């Protein structure tokens, strides 16, 4: 029983928040993966890693949700629906948009090497959109935790 209480203390942050540090940690994690995806897309060999990164990030999210459900039951599902999933929805969108942009980058590199004429498309718009969705995820997570995590007593 002591393990469950110590785990719940790590899942639900302690108030008051240090907004700057929390934001920097979330920015680092989200943006580092997005930048790694961008770097991987610049080579033909790294292009499949973009899909692998997206798969692993979404698998880790589903593992977290299933762990919370297995430990806390319906209270855990309520916590996930109210606190975790609103922000993670934007995270999913940012990864899907970035995956699409990275795929286009890889295709353009291949097209330039074969035909000499890449189709630039709207890749910069997709990259900026993915970064904006990542920022929305940070803000949504932060405010969902502030507003709703006090409702849950595990």
Coordinates of N, CA and C in Angstrom, one line a residue:
X1 N 0.8 -1.2 0.0 CA 0.0 0.0 0.0 C 0.9 1.3 0.0
X2 N 2.0 1.2 0.6 CA 2.9 2.4 0.6 C 3.4 2.7 -0.7
X3 N 3.6 1.7 -1.6 CA 4.1 1.9 -2.9 C 3.0 2.7 -3.7
X4 N 1.7 2.4 -3.5 CA 0.7 3.1 -4.3 C 0.7 4.6 -3.9
X5 N 0.8 4.8 -2.6 CA 0.7 6.2 -2.2 C 2.0 7.0 -2.6
X6 N 3.1 6.4 -2.7 CA 4.3 7.1 -3.2 C 4.2 7.3 -4.7
X7 N 3.6 6.4 -5.4 CA 3.5 6.5 -6.8 C 2.5 7.6 -7.1
X8 N 1.4 7.7 -6.4 CA 0.4 8.7 -6.6 C 1.0 10.1 -6.3
X9 N 1.9 10.2 -5.4 CA 2.5 11.5 -5.2 C 3.4 11.9 -6.3
X10 N 3.9 11.0 -7.1 CA 4.7 11.4 -8.2 C 3.9 11.7 -9.4
X11 N 2.7 11.1 -9.5 CA 1.8 11.3 -10.6 C 1.1 12.7 -10.4
X12 N 0.7 13.0 -9.2 CA 0.0 14.3 -9.0 C 1.0 15.2 -8.3
X13 N 1.4 16.3 -9.0 CA 2.4 17.2 -8.5 C 1.9 17.9 -7.3
X14 N 2.9 18.4 -6.5 CA 2.6 19.1 -5.3 C 2.5 20.6 -5.6
X15 N 1.5 21.2 -5.0 CA 1.4 22.7 -5.1 C 2.3 23.4 -4.2
X16 N 2.7 24.6 -4.4 CA 2.5 25.4 -5.6 C 3.5 25.0 -6.7
X17 N 3.1 25.3 -7.9 CA 4.0 25.0 -9.1 C 5.0 26.1 -9.3
X18 N 6.1 25.7 -9.8 CA 7.1 26.6 -10.3 C 6.9 26.6 -11.8
X19 N 6.1 27.6 -12.3 CA 5.6 27.6 -13.7 C 6.8 27.6 -14.7
X20 N 7.8 28.3 -14.4 CA 8.9 28.4 -15.4 C 9.6 27.0 -15.5
X21 N 9.9 26.4 -14.4 CA 10.6 25.1 -14.5 C 9.8 24.0 -15.1
X22 N 8.5 24.0 -14.7 CA 7.6 23.0 -15.3 C 7.4 23.2 -16.8
X23 N 7.3 24.4 -17.2 CA 7.2 24.7 -18.7 C 8.5 24.3 -19.4
X24 N 9.6 24.6 -18.8 CA 10.9 24.3 -19.5 C 11.0 22.8 -19.6
X25 N 10.6 22.0 -18.6 CA 10.7 20.6 -18.7 C 9.8 20.0 -19.8
X26 N 8.5 20.5 -19.8 CA 7.6 20.1 -20.9 C 8.1 20.5 -22.3
X27 N 8.6 21.7 -22.4 CA 9.1 22.2 -23.7 C 10.3 21.3 -24.1
X28 N 11.2 21.0 -23.2 CA 12.4 20.2 -23.6 C 11.9 18.9 -24.1
X29 N 11.0 18.2 -23.5 CA 10.6 16.9 -23.9 C 9.9 16.9 -25.2
X30 N 8.9 17.8 -25.3 CA 8.1 17.8 -26.5 C 9.0 18.3 -27.7
X31 N 9.7 19.4 -27.5 CA 10.4 19.9 -28.7 C 11.7 19.1 -29.0
X32 N 12.3 18.5 -28.1 CA 13.4 17.6 -28.4 C 13.0 16.5 -29.3
X33 N 11.9 15.8 -29.0 CA 11.4 14.7 -29.9 C 11.0 15.3 -31.3
X34 N 10.4 16.4 -31.3 CA 10.0 17.0 -32.6 C 11.3 17.4 -33.4
X35 N 12.3 17.9 -32.8 CA 13.5 18.2 -33.5 C 14.3 17.0 -33.9
X36 N 14.3 16.0 -33.1 CA 14.9 14.7 -33.5 C 14.2 14.1 -34.7
X37 N 12.8 14.2 -34.7 CA 12.1 13.8 -35.9 C 12.5 14.5 -37.2
X38 N 12.6 15.9 -37.0 CA 13.1 16.7 -38.1 C 14.4 16.3 -38.6
X39 N 15.4 16.1 -37.7 CA 16.7 15.7 -38.1 C 16.7 14.3 -38.8
X40 N 15.9 13.4 -38.3 CA 15.9 12.1 -38.9 C 15.3 12.1 -40.3
X41 N 14.4 13.1 -40.6 CA 13.8 13.1 -41.9 C 14.8 13.6 -43.0
X42 N 15.9 14.1 -42.6 CA 16.8 14.7 -43.6 C 17.7 13.6 -44.2
X43 N 17.5 12.4 -43.8 CA 18.2 11.3 -44.5 C 17.3 10.2 -44.8
X44 N 17.6 9.4 -45.8 CA 16.7 8.3 -46.2 C 16.7 7.2 -45.2
X45 N 17.9 7.0 -44.5 CA 18.0 6.0 -43.5 C 17.2 6.4 -42.2
X46 N 17.2 7.7 -41.9 CA 16.5 8.2 -40.7 C 15.0 8.3 -40.8
X47 N 14.5 8.3 -42.1 CA 13.1 8.5 -42.3 C 12.2 7.5 -41.5
X48 N 12.5 6.2 -41.5 CA 11.7 5.2 -40.7 C 11.8 5.5 -39.2
X49 N 12.8 6.2 -38.8 CA 12.9 6.5 -37.3 C 11.8 7.5 -36.9
X50 N 11.3 8.3 -37.9 CA 10.3 9.3 -37.6 C 9.0 8.5 -37.2
X51 N 8.7 7.4 -37.9 CA 7.5 6.6 -37.5 C 7.8 5.9 -36.2
X52 N 9.0 5.4 -36.0 CA 9.3 4.7 -34.8 C 9.1 5.7 -33.6
X53 N 9.6 6.9 -33.7 CA 9.5 7.9 -32.6 C 8.0 8.1 -32.3
X54 N 7.2 8.3 -33.3 CA 5.8 8.6 -33.1 C 5.1 7.4 -32.4
X55 N 5.5 6.2 -32.9 CA 4.9 5.0 -32.3 C 5.3 4.8 -30.8
X56 N 6.6 5.0 -30.5 CA 7.0 4.9 -29.1 C 6.4 5.9 -28.2
X57 N 6.3 7.1 -28.7 CA 5.7 8.2 -27.8 C 4.3 7.9 -27.5
X58 N 3.5 7.4 -28.5 CA 2.1 7.1 -28.3 C 2.0 5.8 -27.5
X59 N 2.9 4.9 -27.6 CA 2.9 3.7 -26.8 C 3.1 4.0 -25.4
X60 N 4.1 4.9 -25.1 CA 4.3 5.3 -23.7 C 3.1 6.0 -23.1
X61 N 2.4 6.7 -23.9 CA 1.2 7.4 -23.4 C 0.1 6.3 -23.0
X62 N -0.1 5.4 -23.9 CA -1.0 4.3 -23.6 C -0.6 3.4 -22.4
X63 N 0.7 3.2 -22.3 CA 1.2 2.5 -21.1 C 0.9 3.2 -19.8
X64 N 1.1 4.5 -19.8 CA 0.9 5.4 -18.7 C -0.6 5.3 -18.3
X65 N -1.5 5.4 -19.3 CA -2.9 5.4 -19.0 C -3.4 4.0 -18.5
X66 N -2.8 3.0 -19.1 CA -3.2 1.6 -18.6 C -2.7 1.4 -17.2
X67 N -1.5 1.9 -16.9 CA -0.9 1.8 -15.5 C -1.8 2.5 -14.5
X68 N -2.2 3.7 -14.8 CA -3.0 4.5 -13.9 C -4.4 3.8 -13.7
X69 N -4.9 3.2 -14.8 CA -6.2 2.5 -14.6 C -6.0 1.2 -13.8
X70 N -4.9 0.5 -14.0 CA -4.7 -0.7 -13.2 C -4.5 -0.5 -11.7
X71 N -3.9 0.7 -11.4 CA -3.6 1.0 -10.0 C -4.8 1.6 -9.3
X72 N -5.5 2.5 -10.0 CA -6.5 3.3 -9.4 C -8.0 3.1 -9.9
X73 N -8.2 2.2 -10.8 CA -9.5 1.8 -11.3 C -10.2 3.0 -12.0
X74 N -11.5 3.1 -11.6 CA -12.3 4.2 -12.3 C -11.8 5.6 -12.0
X75 N -11.3 5.8 -10.8 CA -10.7 7.1 -10.4 C -9.5 7.4 -11.3
X76 N -8.8 6.4 -11.7 CA -7.7 6.6 -12.6 C -8.1 7.0 -14.0
X77 N -9.2 6.3 -14.5 CA -9.8 6.7 -15.8 C -10.3 8.1 -15.7
X78 N -11.0 8.5 -14.7 CA -11.5 9.9 -14.6 C -10.3 10.9 -14.6
X79 N -9.2 10.5 -13.9 CA -8.0 11.4 -13.9 C -7.5 11.5 -15.3
X80 N -7.4 10.4 -16.0 CA -6.9 10.4 -17.4 C -7.7 11.3 -18.3
X81 N -9.0 11.1 -18.2 CA -10.0 11.8 -19.1 C -10.0 13.3 -18.8
X82 N -9.9 13.7 -17.5 CA -10.0 15.1 -17.2 C -8.6 15.8 -17.2
X83 N -7.6 15.2 -16.7 CA -6.3 15.8 -16.6 C -5.3 15.5 -17.7
X84 N -5.2 14.3 -18.1 CA -4.1 13.9 -19.0 C -4.5 14.1 -20.5
X85 N -5.7 13.6 -20.9 CA -6.0 13.5 -22.3 C -6.2 14.8 -23.0
X86 N -6.7 15.8 -22.4 CA -6.9 17.1 -23.1 C -5.6 17.6 -23.7
X87 N -4.5 17.6 -22.9 CA -3.2 18.0 -23.4 C -2.6 17.0 -24.4
X88 N -2.8 15.7 -24.1 CA -2.2 14.7 -24.9 C -2.8 14.7 -26.3
X89 N -4.1 15.2 -26.4 CA -4.7 15.3 -27.7 C -3.9 16.2 -28.6
X90 N -3.5 17.3 -28.1 CA -2.6 18.3 -28.8 C -1.3 17.7 -29.1
X91 N -0.7 16.9 -28.2 CA 0.5 16.2 -28.5 C 0.4 15.2 -29.6
X92 N -0.7 14.5 -29.6 CA -0.9 13.5 -30.7 C -1.0 14.3 -32.1
X93 N -1.7 15.4 -32.1 CA -1.8 16.2 -33.3 C -0.5 16.7 -33.8
X94 N 0.3 17.2 -32.8 CA 1.7 17.7 -33.2 C 2.5 16.6 -33.8
X95 N 2.5 15.4 -33.2 CA 3.3 14.3 -33.7 C 2.8 13.8 -35.1
X96 N 1.5 13.8 -35.3 CA 1.0 13.4 -36.6 C 1.3 14.4 -37.7
X97 N 1.2 15.7 -37.4 CA 1.6 16.7 -38.3 C 3.1 16.7 -38.6
X98 N 3.9 16.6 -37.6 CA 5.3 16.5 -37.8 C 5.7 15.3 -38.6
X99 N 5.1 14.2 -38.3 CA 5.4 13.0 -39.1 C 5.0 13.2 -40.6
X100 N 3.9 13.9 -40.9 CA 3.6 14.2 -42.2 C 4.6 15.1 -42.9
X101 N 5.0 16.1 -42.1 CA 6.0 17.1 -42.7 C 7.4 16.3 -42.9
X102 N 7.8 15.5 -42.0 CA 9.0 14.8 -42.1 C 9.0 13.8 -43.3
X103 N 7.8 13.2 -43.5 CA 7.7 12.3 -44.7 C 7.8 13.1 -46.0
X104 N 7.2 14.3 -46.0 CA 7.4 15.2 -47.2 C 8.8 15.6 -47.4
X105 N 9.5 15.9 -46.3 CA 10.9 16.3 -46.4 C 11.7 15.1 -47.1
X106 N 11.5 13.9 -46.6 CA 12.2 12.7 -47.1 C 11.9 12.5 -48.6
X107 N 10.6 12.7 -48.9 CA 10.2 12.5 -50.3 C 10.9 13.6 -51.2
X108 N 11.0 14.8 -50.7 CA 11.6 15.9 -51.5 C 13.1 15.6 -51.7
X109 N 13.7 15.1 -50.7 CA 15.2 14.8 -50.8 C 15.3 13.7 -51.9
X110 N 14.5 12.7 -51.9 CA 14.5 11.6 -52.9 C 14.2 12.2 -54.3
X111 N 13.2 13.0 -54.4 CA 12.8 13.6 -55.6 C 13.9 14.5 -56.2
X112 N 14.6 15.2 -55.3 CA 15.6 16.1 -55.8 C 16.8 15.3 -56.3
X113 N 17.1 14.2 -55.7 CA 18.2 13.3 -56.1 C 17.9 12.6 -57.4
X114 N 16.7 12.3 -57.7 CA 16.3 11.6 -58.9 C 15.9 12.5 -60.0
X115 N 15.0 13.4 -59.8 CA 14.5 14.3 -60.8 C 15.2 15.7 -60.8
X116 N 15.7 16.1 -59.7 CA 16.3 17.4 -59.6 C 15.3 18.5 -59.2
X117 N 14.0 18.2 -59.2 CA 13.0 19.2 -58.8 C 12.2 18.8 -57.6
X118 N 12.5 19.3 -56.4 CA 11.6 18.9 -55.3 C 10.4 19.8 -55.3
X119 N 9.3 19.2 -54.7 CA 8.1 20.0 -54.5 C 8.1 20.4 -53.1
X120 N 8.3 21.7 -52.9 CA 8.4 22.2 -51.5 C 7.2 22.2 -50.7
X121 N 6.0 22.3 -51.4 CA 4.7 22.2 -50.7 C 4.6 23.2 -49.5
X122 N 4.0 22.8 -48.5 CA 3.8 23.6 -47.3 C 4.5 23.0 -46.1
X123 N 5.7 22.6 -46.2 CA 6.4 21.9 -45.1 C 6.6 22.9 -44.0
X124 N 7.1 24.1 -44.2 CA 7.3 25.0 -43.1 C 6.0 25.3 -42.3
X125 N 4.9 25.4 -43.0 CA 3.6 25.6 -42.3 C 3.3 24.4 -41.4
X126 N 3.6 23.2 -41.9 CA 3.3 22.0 -41.1 C 4.2 22.0 -39.8
X127 N 5.5 22.3 -40.0 CA 6.4 22.3 -38.9 C 6.0 23.3 -37.8
X128 N 5.6 24.5 -38.3 CA 5.2 25.6 -37.3 C 3.9 25.1 -36.6
X129 N 3.0 24.5 -37.4 CA 1.7 24.1 -36.8 C 2.0 23.0 -35.7
X130 N 2.9 22.1 -36.0 CA 3.3 21.0 -35.0 C 3.8 21.7 -33.8
X131 N 4.7 22.7 -33.9 CA 5.3 23.3 -32.8 C 4.2 24.1 -32.0
X132 N 3.2 24.7 -32.7 CA 2.1 25.4 -32.0 C 1.3 24.4 -31.2
X133 N 1.0 23.2 -31.8 CA 0.2 22.2 -31.1 C 1.0 21.7 -29.9
X134 N 2.3 21.6 -30.0 CA 3.1 21.2 -28.9 C 3.0 22.2 -27.7
X135 N 3.0 23.5 -28.1 CA 2.9 24.6 -27.1 C 1.5 24.5 -26.5
X136 N 0.5 24.2 -27.3 CA -0.9 24.1 -26.7 C -1.0 22.9 -25.8
X137 N -0.2 21.9 -26.0 CA -0.2 20.7 -25.1 C 0.4 21.1 -23.8
X138 N 1.4 21.9 -23.8 CA 2.1 22.4 -22.6 C 1.1 23.2 -21.8
X139 N 0.5 24.2 -22.4 CA -0.4 25.1 -21.7 C -1.7 24.3 -21.2
X140 N -2.2 23.4 -22.0 CA -3.4 22.6 -21.6 C -3.0 21.7 -20.4
X141 N -1.9 21.0 -20.5 CA -1.5 20.2 -19.4 C -1.3 20.9 -18.1
X142 N -0.7 22.1 -18.2 CA -0.4 22.9 -17.0 C -1.7 23.3 -16.3
X143 N -2.6 23.9 -17.1 CA -3.9 24.4 -16.5 C -4.8 23.3 -16.1
X144 N -4.8 22.1 -16.8 CA -5.6 21.0 -16.4 C -5.1 20.5 -15.0
X145 N -3.8 20.4 -14.9 CA -3.3 20.0 -13.6 C -3.6 20.9 -12.5
X146 N -3.5 22.2 -12.7 CA -3.8 23.2 -11.7 C -5.3 23.2 -11.4
X147 N -6.2 23.1 -12.4 CA -7.6 23.2 -12.1 C -8.2 21.9 -11.6
X148 N -7.7 20.7 -12.0 CA -8.5 19.5 -11.8 C -7.8 18.5 -10.9
X149 N -6.5 18.6 -10.7 CA -5.8 17.5 -10.0 C -6.2 17.6 -8.5
X150 N -6.6 18.7 -8.0 CA -7.0 18.7 -6.6 C -8.3 18.0 -6.4
X151 N -9.0 17.6 -7.4 CA -10.3 16.9 -7.3 C -10.0 15.4 -7.0
X152 N -8.8 14.9 -7.2 CA -8.5 13.5 -7.1 C -7.7 13.3 -5.9
X153 N -8.2 12.4 -5.0 CA -7.4 12.0 -3.8 C -7.2 10.5 -3.9
X154 N -6.0 10.1 -4.3 CA -5.7 8.7 -4.5 C -5.2 8.1 -3.2

